[in-house]
Short mmCIF file of C-alpha atoms (C1' of nucleotides) in Angstrom, two decimals:
data_model
loop_
_atom_site.label_atom_id
_atom_site.label_comp_id
_atom_site.label_asym_id
_atom_site.label_seq_id
_atom_site.Cartn_x
_atom_site.Cartn_y
_atom_site.Cartn_z
CA UNK L 1 173.60 207.58 185.63
CA UNK L 2 174.60 206.43 182.17
CA UNK L 3 172.26 205.12 179.55
CA UNK L 4 173.45 202.14 177.52
CA UNK L 5 171.84 201.52 174.16
CA UNK L 6 172.60 199.65 170.98
CA UNK L 7 171.07 201.74 168.29
CA UNK L 8 174.06 203.83 167.29
CA UNK L 9 175.57 202.49 164.12
CA UNK L 10 179.28 202.38 163.47
CA UNK L 11 178.44 203.00 159.85
CA UNK L 12 177.10 206.36 160.91
CA UNK L 13 180.39 207.09 162.55
CA UNK L 14 182.14 206.13 159.36
CA UNK L 15 180.17 208.52 157.25
CA UNK L 16 180.64 211.32 159.63
CA UNK L 17 184.15 210.94 160.87
CA UNK L 18 186.03 208.25 159.06
CA UNK L 19 186.96 206.64 162.35
CA UNK L 20 189.94 204.39 162.43
CA UNK L 21 187.86 201.35 163.16
CA UNK L 22 186.78 201.37 159.55
CA UNK L 23 190.15 200.24 158.49
CA UNK L 24 189.01 196.86 159.74
CA UNK L 25 187.77 194.29 157.25
CA UNK L 26 184.04 194.30 156.81
CA UNK L 27 183.24 191.07 158.62
CA UNK L 28 185.31 192.18 161.59
CA UNK L 29 183.67 195.55 161.65
CA UNK L 30 180.29 193.88 161.77
CA UNK L 31 181.45 191.77 164.65
CA UNK L 32 182.54 194.87 166.50
CA UNK L 33 179.35 196.65 165.66
CA UNK L 34 177.15 193.89 167.04
CA UNK L 35 179.10 193.67 170.28
CA UNK L 36 179.62 197.32 171.08
CA UNK L 37 177.62 199.17 173.68
CA UNK L 38 176.98 202.86 173.36
CA UNK L 39 176.71 205.00 176.49
CA UNK L 40 175.95 208.66 176.99
CA UNK L 41 177.86 210.80 179.42
CA UNK L 42 176.92 214.18 180.71
CA UNK L 43 179.48 216.96 180.79
CA UNK L 44 181.93 216.24 183.59
CA UNK L 45 181.17 212.55 183.85
CA UNK L 46 184.00 210.05 183.92
CA UNK L 47 184.38 207.49 181.13
CA UNK L 48 187.23 205.70 182.83
CA UNK L 49 189.54 206.53 185.64
CA UNK L 50 193.27 206.54 186.16
CA UNK L 51 194.37 203.47 188.10
CA UNK L 52 191.48 201.25 187.01
CA UNK L 53 191.94 198.15 184.87
CA UNK L 54 190.69 198.35 181.30
CA UNK L 55 187.93 196.05 180.10
CA UNK L 56 187.86 197.30 176.55
CA UNK L 57 188.37 200.33 174.38
CA UNK L 58 186.10 203.28 173.73
CA UNK L 59 185.20 205.03 170.52
CA UNK L 60 183.85 208.56 170.77
CA UNK L 61 180.58 208.84 168.89
CA UNK L 62 179.57 212.40 169.68
CA UNK L 63 180.90 215.03 172.04
CA UNK L 64 184.33 215.82 173.41
CA UNK L 65 186.51 213.95 175.87
CA UNK L 66 189.61 215.09 177.72
CA UNK L 67 192.29 212.66 178.86
CA UNK L 68 194.27 213.76 181.84
CA UNK L 69 196.96 212.54 184.16
CA UNK L 70 196.89 213.35 187.79
CA UNK L 71 200.33 214.63 188.75
CA UNK L 72 201.99 213.60 191.99
CA UNK L 73 200.96 216.81 193.67
CA UNK L 74 197.38 216.32 192.58
CA UNK L 75 197.41 218.81 189.75
CA UNK L 76 195.86 217.71 186.51
CA UNK L 77 197.76 217.54 183.25
CA UNK L 78 195.64 217.17 180.14
CA UNK L 79 197.47 214.91 177.71
CA UNK L 80 194.94 214.60 174.96
CA UNK L 81 191.65 215.90 173.57
CA UNK L 82 189.45 213.36 171.84
CA UNK L 83 186.76 214.12 169.28
CA UNK L 84 184.12 212.01 167.52
CA UNK L 85 185.70 209.11 165.65
CA UNK L 86 188.69 208.95 168.00
CA UNK L 87 189.33 205.92 170.11
CA UNK L 88 190.47 206.21 173.70
CA UNK L 89 191.73 203.81 176.33
CA UNK L 90 193.80 201.75 173.91
CA UNK L 91 197.14 202.42 175.53
CA UNK L 92 196.25 200.67 178.77
CA UNK L 93 194.59 197.83 176.90
CA UNK L 94 197.53 197.22 174.60
CA UNK L 95 200.13 197.34 177.31
CA UNK L 96 197.85 195.32 179.60
CA UNK L 97 198.24 197.73 182.47
CA UNK L 98 196.03 200.08 184.39
CA UNK L 99 194.88 203.37 182.98
CA UNK L 100 197.44 206.10 183.44
CA UNK L 101 194.93 208.76 182.57
CA UNK L 102 191.29 209.53 183.25
CA UNK L 103 188.78 210.23 180.49
CA UNK L 104 186.23 212.91 181.29
CA UNK L 105 183.49 214.33 179.11
CA UNK L 106 183.90 218.02 178.23
CA UNK L 107 180.42 218.06 176.72
CA UNK L 108 177.48 215.74 176.77
CA UNK L 109 178.92 212.86 174.80
CA UNK L 110 178.07 209.43 173.49
CA UNK L 111 180.80 206.83 173.57
CA UNK L 112 180.86 203.26 172.30
CA UNK L 113 182.47 200.53 174.34
CA UNK L 114 184.12 197.55 172.68
CA UNK L 115 184.97 194.63 174.98
CA UNK L 116 188.63 193.79 175.41
CA UNK L 117 188.52 190.17 174.27
CA UNK L 118 186.66 190.99 171.12
CA UNK L 119 188.89 193.88 170.19
CA UNK L 120 192.07 191.95 170.86
CA UNK L 121 190.89 188.98 168.86
CA UNK L 122 189.95 191.17 165.91
CA UNK L 123 193.31 192.86 166.19
CA UNK L 124 194.94 189.43 165.95
CA UNK L 125 193.32 188.53 162.70
CA UNK L 126 192.94 191.90 161.02
CA UNK L 127 196.26 193.16 159.70
CA UNK L 128 194.70 196.27 158.24
CA UNK L 129 193.25 197.37 161.55
CA UNK L 130 196.52 196.55 163.29
CA UNK L 131 198.48 198.72 160.92
CA UNK L 132 196.09 201.59 161.41
CA UNK L 133 196.36 201.14 165.14
CA UNK L 134 200.14 201.38 164.89
CA UNK L 135 199.84 204.46 162.73
CA UNK L 136 197.73 206.13 165.37
CA UNK L 137 200.08 205.15 168.15
CA UNK L 138 203.10 206.36 166.18
CA UNK L 139 201.40 209.65 165.45
CA UNK L 140 200.41 210.18 169.09
CA UNK L 141 203.95 209.40 170.13
CA UNK L 142 205.28 211.94 167.70
CA UNK L 143 202.97 214.60 169.09
CA UNK L 144 203.91 213.70 172.64
CA UNK L 145 207.61 214.05 171.92
CA UNK L 146 207.02 217.37 170.26
CA UNK L 147 205.16 218.49 173.35
CA UNK L 148 208.02 217.36 175.56
CA UNK L 149 210.46 219.46 173.57
CA UNK L 150 208.23 222.50 173.70
CA UNK L 151 207.57 222.16 177.42
CA UNK L 152 211.28 221.98 178.01
CA UNK L 153 212.29 224.83 175.76
CA UNK L 154 209.49 227.30 175.16
CA UNK L 155 208.08 230.02 177.41
CA UNK L 156 204.49 229.86 178.55
CA UNK L 157 203.38 232.59 176.16
CA UNK L 158 204.40 230.60 173.10
CA UNK L 159 202.92 227.41 174.48
CA UNK L 160 199.60 229.09 175.15
CA UNK L 161 199.42 230.41 171.59
CA UNK L 162 200.24 226.94 170.34
CA UNK L 163 197.58 225.43 172.55
CA UNK L 164 194.90 227.77 171.25
CA UNK L 165 195.76 226.78 167.69
CA UNK L 166 195.79 223.13 168.72
CA UNK L 167 192.31 223.43 170.19
CA UNK L 168 191.08 224.97 166.96
CA UNK L 169 192.74 222.17 165.01
CA UNK L 170 191.04 219.59 167.17
CA UNK L 171 187.54 220.88 167.74
CA UNK L 172 187.22 223.50 165.04
CA UNK L 173 185.29 226.75 165.26
CA UNK L 174 181.67 227.80 165.40
CA UNK L 175 179.56 229.30 162.61
CA UNK L 176 181.24 232.67 162.89
CA UNK L 177 184.46 231.06 161.75
CA UNK L 178 186.56 232.16 164.69
CA UNK L 179 185.08 231.12 168.05
CA UNK L 180 186.61 227.93 169.41
CA UNK L 181 184.05 225.18 169.39
CA UNK L 182 184.59 224.06 172.97
CA UNK L 183 184.16 225.54 176.42
CA UNK L 184 187.15 225.03 178.66
CA UNK L 185 187.73 226.57 182.06
CA UNK L 186 190.82 228.70 182.51
CA UNK L 187 192.18 225.94 184.70
CA UNK L 188 191.73 223.38 181.94
CA UNK L 189 193.52 225.61 179.48
CA UNK L 190 196.34 226.01 181.97
CA UNK L 191 196.50 222.25 182.44
CA UNK L 192 196.76 221.81 178.71
CA UNK L 193 199.55 224.33 178.44
CA UNK L 194 201.30 223.11 181.53
CA UNK L 195 201.26 226.25 183.62
CA UNK L 196 199.49 227.87 186.55
CA UNK L 197 195.90 228.98 186.10
CA UNK L 198 196.75 232.60 186.89
CA UNK L 199 199.49 232.65 184.30
CA UNK L 200 197.11 231.35 181.66
CA UNK L 201 194.57 234.01 182.59
CA UNK L 202 197.15 236.78 182.54
CA UNK L 203 198.46 235.78 179.15
CA UNK L 204 194.98 235.38 177.73
CA UNK L 205 194.21 238.96 178.65
CA UNK L 206 197.52 240.01 177.14
CA UNK L 207 196.52 238.28 173.91
CA UNK L 208 193.22 240.09 174.14
CA UNK L 209 194.92 243.42 174.65
CA UNK L 210 197.12 242.69 171.66
CA UNK L 211 194.07 242.04 169.52
CA UNK L 212 194.91 238.40 168.97
CA UNK L 213 191.81 237.01 170.62
CA UNK L 214 188.48 238.07 172.04
CA UNK L 215 187.15 236.77 175.35
CA UNK L 216 183.57 236.40 176.41
CA UNK L 217 183.29 234.15 179.40
CA UNK L 218 184.49 230.76 178.29
CA UNK L 219 184.12 231.69 174.66
CA UNK L 220 187.39 232.38 172.90
CA UNK L 221 187.55 233.95 169.45
CA UNK L 222 190.76 233.75 167.48
CA UNK L 223 190.89 237.10 165.74
CA UNK L 224 194.30 236.74 164.19
CA UNK L 225 195.44 233.14 163.76
CA UNK L 226 198.44 234.14 161.64
CA UNK L 227 199.82 236.42 164.31
CA UNK L 228 199.02 233.73 166.85
CA UNK L 229 201.09 231.27 164.85
CA UNK L 230 203.92 233.76 164.88
CA UNK L 231 203.51 234.15 168.62
CA UNK L 232 203.70 230.38 169.00
CA UNK L 233 207.02 230.53 167.16
CA UNK L 234 206.56 227.19 165.44
CA UNK L 235 208.84 225.92 162.75
CA UNK L 236 207.53 222.45 162.09
CA UNK N 1 232.91 205.63 157.57
CA UNK N 2 230.55 202.80 158.48
CA UNK N 3 231.26 199.14 157.99
CA UNK N 4 228.36 196.99 156.80
CA UNK N 5 228.53 193.27 157.41
CA UNK N 6 226.17 190.35 157.56
CA UNK N 7 227.65 188.09 160.15
CA UNK N 8 225.76 189.26 163.21
CA UNK N 9 222.99 186.83 164.01
CA UNK N 10 219.60 187.88 165.27
CA UNK N 11 219.56 184.70 167.27
CA UNK N 12 222.48 186.09 169.22
CA UNK N 13 220.47 189.15 169.94
CA UNK N 14 217.64 186.97 171.14
CA UNK N 15 219.80 185.09 173.59
CA UNK N 16 221.31 188.21 174.93
CA UNK N 17 218.49 190.69 175.03
CA UNK N 18 215.20 189.13 174.12
CA UNK N 19 214.62 191.75 171.51
CA UNK N 20 211.11 192.39 170.40
CA UNK N 21 211.73 191.06 166.94
CA UNK N 22 211.63 187.58 168.41
CA UNK N 23 207.98 187.82 168.89
CA UNK N 24 207.81 187.25 165.16
CA UNK N 25 207.07 183.80 163.85
CA UNK N 26 210.11 181.76 163.05
CA UNK N 27 209.88 181.85 159.27
CA UNK N 28 209.42 185.61 159.35
CA UNK N 29 212.32 186.07 161.66
CA UNK N 30 214.50 184.11 159.28
CA UNK N 31 213.38 186.32 156.47
CA UNK N 32 214.33 189.38 158.46
CA UNK N 33 217.60 187.86 159.45
CA UNK N 34 218.64 187.14 155.89
CA UNK N 35 217.77 190.63 154.72
CA UNK N 36 219.15 192.74 157.51
CA UNK N 37 222.40 194.62 157.26
CA UNK N 38 224.49 195.29 160.30
CA UNK N 39 226.54 198.47 160.51
CA UNK N 40 228.94 199.78 163.11
CA UNK N 41 228.94 203.36 164.28
CA UNK N 42 231.60 205.14 166.22
CA UNK N 43 230.67 207.27 169.20
CA UNK N 44 229.04 210.44 167.96
CA UNK N 45 228.13 209.10 164.52
CA UNK N 46 224.63 209.57 163.20
CA UNK N 47 222.41 206.56 162.50
CA UNK N 48 219.64 208.66 161.00
CA UNK N 49 218.80 212.31 160.99
CA UNK N 50 215.75 214.39 161.77
CA UNK N 51 214.01 215.46 158.59
CA UNK N 52 215.19 212.53 156.46
CA UNK N 53 212.83 209.94 155.03
CA UNK N 54 213.01 206.48 156.57
CA UNK N 55 214.01 203.49 154.45
CA UNK N 56 213.62 200.91 157.17
CA UNK N 57 213.95 200.33 160.88
CA UNK N 58 217.00 199.76 163.00
CA UNK N 59 217.65 197.26 165.75
CA UNK N 60 220.44 198.04 168.19
CA UNK N 61 222.82 195.11 168.43
CA UNK N 62 225.47 196.49 170.74
CA UNK N 63 226.17 199.93 172.16
CA UNK N 64 223.96 202.85 173.11
CA UNK N 65 221.96 205.26 170.99
CA UNK N 66 220.33 208.56 171.91
CA UNK N 67 217.29 209.87 170.07
CA UNK N 68 216.91 213.60 170.11
CA UNK N 69 214.71 216.32 168.73
CA UNK N 70 216.13 219.59 167.67
CA UNK N 71 214.03 222.35 169.24
CA UNK N 72 213.05 225.44 167.31
CA UNK N 73 215.82 227.46 168.90
CA UNK N 74 218.34 224.79 168.02
CA UNK N 75 218.65 223.26 171.44
CA UNK N 76 218.59 219.50 171.62
CA UNK N 77 215.98 217.56 173.56
CA UNK N 78 216.77 213.91 174.16
CA UNK N 79 213.55 211.94 173.94
CA UNK N 80 214.81 208.41 174.30
CA UNK N 81 217.78 206.25 175.14
CA UNK N 82 218.07 202.99 173.23
CA UNK N 83 219.98 199.92 174.33
CA UNK N 84 220.81 196.58 172.68
CA UNK N 85 217.68 194.76 171.61
CA UNK N 86 215.71 197.99 171.17
CA UNK N 87 214.40 199.04 167.81
CA UNK N 88 214.56 202.64 166.66
CA UNK N 89 213.16 204.59 163.77
CA UNK N 90 209.80 202.79 163.78
CA UNK N 91 207.71 205.86 164.47
CA UNK N 92 208.58 207.59 161.22
CA UNK N 93 208.24 204.34 159.30
CA UNK N 94 204.81 203.52 160.70
CA UNK N 95 203.39 206.98 160.22
CA UNK N 96 205.11 207.21 156.81
CA UNK N 97 206.61 210.58 157.56
CA UNK N 98 210.05 211.99 158.00
CA UNK N 99 212.11 211.38 161.08
CA UNK N 100 211.28 213.80 163.85
CA UNK N 101 214.35 212.84 165.80
CA UNK N 102 217.97 212.06 165.10
CA UNK N 103 219.66 208.89 166.32
CA UNK N 104 223.24 209.31 167.45
CA UNK N 105 225.62 206.74 168.92
CA UNK N 106 226.64 207.41 172.53
CA UNK N 107 229.21 204.62 172.33
CA UNK N 108 230.71 202.61 169.55
CA UNK N 109 227.64 200.64 168.49
CA UNK N 110 226.50 198.04 166.04
CA UNK N 111 223.05 198.45 164.59
CA UNK N 112 221.06 196.23 162.22
CA UNK N 113 219.05 197.76 159.43
CA UNK N 114 215.86 196.11 158.18
CA UNK N 115 214.48 197.43 154.89
CA UNK N 116 211.12 199.14 154.99
CA UNK N 117 209.30 196.94 152.51
CA UNK N 118 210.37 193.75 154.16
CA UNK N 119 209.48 194.93 157.63
CA UNK N 120 206.10 196.25 156.59
CA UNK N 121 205.24 193.06 154.73
CA UNK N 122 206.21 190.93 157.71
CA UNK N 123 204.17 193.20 159.92
CA UNK N 124 201.20 192.59 157.63
CA UNK N 125 201.27 188.85 157.98
CA UNK N 126 202.62 188.40 161.47
CA UNK N 127 199.99 189.18 164.08
CA UNK N 128 202.29 188.31 166.94
CA UNK N 129 204.93 190.81 165.87
CA UNK N 130 202.26 193.42 165.26
CA UNK N 131 200.89 193.02 168.75
CA UNK N 132 204.33 193.32 170.25
CA UNK N 133 204.93 196.40 168.18
CA UNK N 134 201.73 197.93 169.52
CA UNK N 135 202.75 197.04 173.03
CA UNK N 136 206.02 198.86 172.59
CA UNK N 137 204.33 201.90 171.10
CA UNK N 138 201.77 201.99 173.89
CA UNK N 139 204.45 201.72 176.49
CA UNK N 140 206.54 204.49 174.92
CA UNK N 141 203.48 206.66 174.75
CA UNK N 142 202.78 206.06 178.40
CA UNK N 143 206.31 207.08 179.31
CA UNK N 144 206.10 210.15 177.12
CA UNK N 145 202.90 211.31 178.79
CA UNK N 146 204.40 210.77 182.19
CA UNK N 147 207.35 212.89 181.13
CA UNK N 148 205.03 215.61 179.93
CA UNK N 149 203.32 215.72 183.31
CA UNK N 150 206.61 215.84 185.16
CA UNK N 151 208.04 218.54 182.93
CA UNK N 152 204.96 220.63 183.52
CA UNK N 153 204.74 220.12 187.25
CA UNK N 154 208.04 219.19 188.82
CA UNK N 155 211.06 221.34 189.62
CA UNK N 156 214.38 220.63 187.94
CA UNK N 157 215.84 219.06 191.06
CA UNK N 158 213.25 216.31 191.14
CA UNK N 159 213.50 215.74 187.42
CA UNK N 160 217.26 215.41 187.58
CA UNK N 161 217.00 212.78 190.32
CA UNK N 162 214.42 210.97 188.26
CA UNK N 163 216.65 211.13 185.20
CA UNK N 164 219.60 209.63 187.03
CA UNK N 165 217.45 206.73 188.12
CA UNK N 166 216.10 206.39 184.61
CA UNK N 167 219.62 206.17 183.20
CA UNK N 168 220.44 203.44 185.69
CA UNK N 169 217.26 201.63 184.74
CA UNK N 170 218.17 201.85 181.06
CA UNK N 171 221.87 201.18 180.91
CA UNK N 172 222.55 199.65 184.30
CA UNK N 173 225.69 200.05 186.38
CA UNK N 174 229.29 198.92 186.18
CA UNK N 175 230.98 196.14 188.18
CA UNK N 176 231.09 198.22 191.34
CA UNK N 177 227.32 198.16 191.41
CA UNK N 178 226.82 201.90 191.53
CA UNK N 179 228.56 203.71 188.66
CA UNK N 180 226.23 204.48 185.76
CA UNK N 181 227.22 202.43 182.76
CA UNK N 182 227.24 205.31 180.27
CA UNK N 183 229.22 208.48 179.75
CA UNK N 184 227.07 211.50 179.07
CA UNK N 185 228.19 215.09 178.86
CA UNK N 186 226.61 217.54 181.28
CA UNK N 187 224.86 219.07 178.34
CA UNK N 188 223.34 215.72 177.38
CA UNK N 189 222.13 215.20 180.91
CA UNK N 190 220.58 218.65 180.84
CA UNK N 191 218.91 217.91 177.52
CA UNK N 192 217.52 214.73 178.97
CA UNK N 193 216.14 216.57 182.00
CA UNK N 194 214.93 219.51 180.00
CA UNK N 195 216.94 222.28 181.63
CA UNK N 196 219.99 224.47 181.08
CA UNK N 197 223.42 222.87 181.25
CA UNK N 198 224.49 225.11 184.11
CA UNK N 199 221.45 224.19 186.15
CA UNK N 200 222.15 220.50 185.68
CA UNK N 201 225.77 221.02 186.76
CA UNK N 202 224.77 223.04 189.80
CA UNK N 203 222.27 220.47 190.95
CA UNK N 204 224.65 217.58 190.34
CA UNK N 205 227.16 219.20 192.69
CA UNK N 206 224.37 219.73 195.19
CA UNK N 207 223.57 216.04 195.02
CA UNK N 208 227.24 215.35 195.51
CA UNK N 209 227.41 217.62 198.53
CA UNK N 210 224.37 215.86 199.94
CA UNK N 211 226.09 212.50 199.57
CA UNK N 212 223.62 211.22 197.02
CA UNK N 213 226.12 210.77 194.22
CA UNK N 214 229.82 210.83 193.50
CA UNK N 215 231.30 212.58 190.48
CA UNK N 216 234.50 211.77 188.66
CA UNK N 217 234.59 213.43 185.29
CA UNK N 218 231.75 211.90 183.31
CA UNK N 219 231.46 209.00 185.72
CA UNK N 220 228.50 209.20 188.04
CA UNK N 221 228.09 206.92 191.03
CA UNK N 222 224.72 206.63 192.68
CA UNK N 223 225.59 206.32 196.35
CA UNK N 224 222.09 206.41 197.73
CA UNK N 225 219.40 205.38 195.25
CA UNK N 226 216.70 205.27 197.92
CA UNK N 227 217.26 208.85 198.91
CA UNK N 228 217.47 209.73 195.24
CA UNK N 229 214.07 208.16 194.72
CA UNK N 230 212.74 210.26 197.56
CA UNK N 231 214.31 213.34 195.99
CA UNK N 232 212.60 212.49 192.71
CA UNK N 233 209.33 212.49 194.63
CA UNK N 234 207.77 209.73 192.56
CA UNK N 235 204.53 208.08 193.37
CA UNK N 236 203.92 205.86 190.43
"C1'" DT D 1 255.59 217.72 177.42
"C1'" DC D 2 253.33 221.60 176.15
"C1'" DT D 3 249.44 223.91 174.21
"C1'" DC D 4 245.04 224.60 172.70
"C1'" DC D 5 240.35 223.91 172.87
"C1'" DC D 6 236.37 222.21 174.72
"C1'" DC D 7 233.96 220.89 178.60
"C1'" DT D 8 233.04 221.86 183.24
"C1'" DT D 9 232.45 224.77 187.11
"C1'" DT D 10 231.22 228.76 189.75
"C1'" DG D 11 229.47 233.43 190.40
"C1'" DA D 12 226.40 237.38 189.47
"C1'" DT D 13 222.26 238.93 187.64
"C1'" DA D 14 217.76 239.30 185.80
"C1'" DC D 15 213.40 237.64 184.80
"C1'" DC D 16 209.94 234.54 184.09
"C1'" DC D 17 206.53 232.44 186.41
"C1'" DA D 18 204.30 230.16 190.54
"C1'" DT D 19 202.23 231.28 194.61
"C1'" DC D 20 199.44 233.79 197.80
"C1'" DA D 21 195.92 237.04 198.56
"C1'" DT D 22 192.11 239.91 197.34
"C1'" DT D 23 188.44 241.49 194.66
"C1'" DG D 24 184.82 241.04 191.51
"C1'" DC D 25 181.65 238.44 188.77
"C1'" DC D 26 178.12 235.27 187.46
"C1'" DC D 27 175.04 231.70 188.20
"C1'" DC D 28 172.57 228.54 190.88
"C1'" DC D 29 169.89 227.51 194.62
"C1'" DC D 30 167.70 228.35 198.77
"C1'" DG F 1 166.00 238.91 196.04
"C1'" DG F 2 169.69 237.70 198.86
"C1'" DG F 3 173.41 234.75 200.02
"C1'" DG F 4 176.90 231.42 198.65
"C1'" DG F 5 180.10 229.11 196.03
"C1'" DG F 6 182.83 228.53 192.20
"C1'" DC F 7 185.37 230.75 188.63
"C1'" DA F 8 187.80 234.76 186.67
"C1'" DA F 9 190.75 238.59 187.08
"C1'" DT F 10 194.48 241.45 188.98
"C1'" DG F 11 198.12 242.79 192.16
"C1'" DA F 12 202.17 241.85 195.08
"C1'" DT F 13 205.86 239.02 196.13
"C1'" DG F 14 209.43 235.59 196.20
"C1'" DG F 15 211.91 231.90 194.32
"C1'" DG F 16 213.46 228.93 190.91
"C1'" DT F 17 216.01 228.94 186.61
"C1'" DA F 18 217.96 230.77 182.54
"C1'" DT F 19 221.39 233.59 180.96
"C1'" DC F 20 225.72 235.95 180.75
"C1'" DA F 21 230.42 236.06 182.03
"C1'" DA F 22 234.75 234.30 183.38
"C1'" DA F 23 237.77 231.20 185.36
"C1'" DG F 24 239.32 226.48 186.08
"C1'" DG F 25 240.43 221.62 184.33
"C1'" DG F 26 241.66 217.90 181.28
"C1'" DG F 27 242.37 215.43 177.28
"C1'" DA F 28 244.03 215.17 172.42
"C1'" DG F 29 247.20 216.27 169.25
"C1'" DA F 30 251.42 218.47 167.86
#
DNA sequence: TCTCCCCTTTGATACCCATCATTGCCCCCC
DNA sequence: GGGGGGCAATGATGGGTATCAAAGGGGAGA
């Protein structure tokens, strides 16, 4: 179902995305490059699954990956969106526990796998990579805590506006300069926001009525990002 | 208002709490130990404040510290509870940005300060400390994501039960084996749960009526932790 | 000991939002 | 082309929570 191959170069990734792995010293990067295995995933396919033990980390080469928890009642909560150059699966590896989230392709994607032992040994000897790793972790933690505060204190309407801007931030827009460059189901949007699907739908059509966005199937155009920012009521 | 002194030994901390700093190699630990400055804070005093630039990290020696965001509407959201042996303020330092949370003493506390340059230079050369640092970050991130899921999906009642158990986990209980070993205001409990103060109060008295807990001012006794766990509806 | 102020508590009310149910739509496949 | 299934949209409803208001404690300081 997946096709492993070795011909994707990390150097390519570097040029295109400035992935974090390129904070590693050159010799270590080469070591990683020679050991990594690139795999393609079709939209909807699972890269790794919540509950499984990690055997390495993944670096997104092309495509889009969502990371989501499964709540106790079975409902999904999307905790992160990964784009090319991002690494995923490091949390479980670093804390030596099972995955607490599943990684699922939102688009056809190609993802490099770096074996656990190799990555950990490079991490041991490469201070520069370690520091970058910590920077990423600290930054993710900061975002997570911000999200906690907003979930606790902001109404769904504001959180949805914020989420739309976040999606634009993450995946950018298409040629027209305003259509979000990713196709998410209404349910996925709701699971990002942390609300019921129907509420997300209702508020999306409100936004549409208010001229903030335009909807065409799964395509979402942000017509008025400034007003959307105001709707999100952000201060930081 | 604060009293700096140098006589607190990190080795003491090690014996008592197995703080993370003791993953550092011995020579590095000694370097840290000689440079650190210990300060005492009275209950309610601020260790560092949201928005300020970090000059180093802090290691809690004795006492209890809360870390809280200030939401856009001014309401506080407590994102972490720190106990002796824990380090705080590392997120801002590692990502080289301003603090996104304030640290405030919940009890009279003594906290060691380690200057930024020293800590970062030790981090550069000490792979063992770096790894431990990453482990801590990964673990915090895991907890944060779990909290996000629960905030999005669970009712206040379940989250309050979970919070009470979390407080017990963090600060333990008094001699009697059931009274939570920390005094928090109702508002602080609410800000931990992510709800309104009145809701927290109402549900606490419900728990009391149901024989789950006993209330005596700010003292909270967990009479039936098993049932409380069931009320929290946890599966992980 | 008294008083004041803050924290806690309880009640009443409104509303946001989840849930259930129904309809309509589009696309895939038979 | 005609189902069929999944997804989107909209309405109706109820419940969980926030908010407002007001009264009841309890500790600190005079």
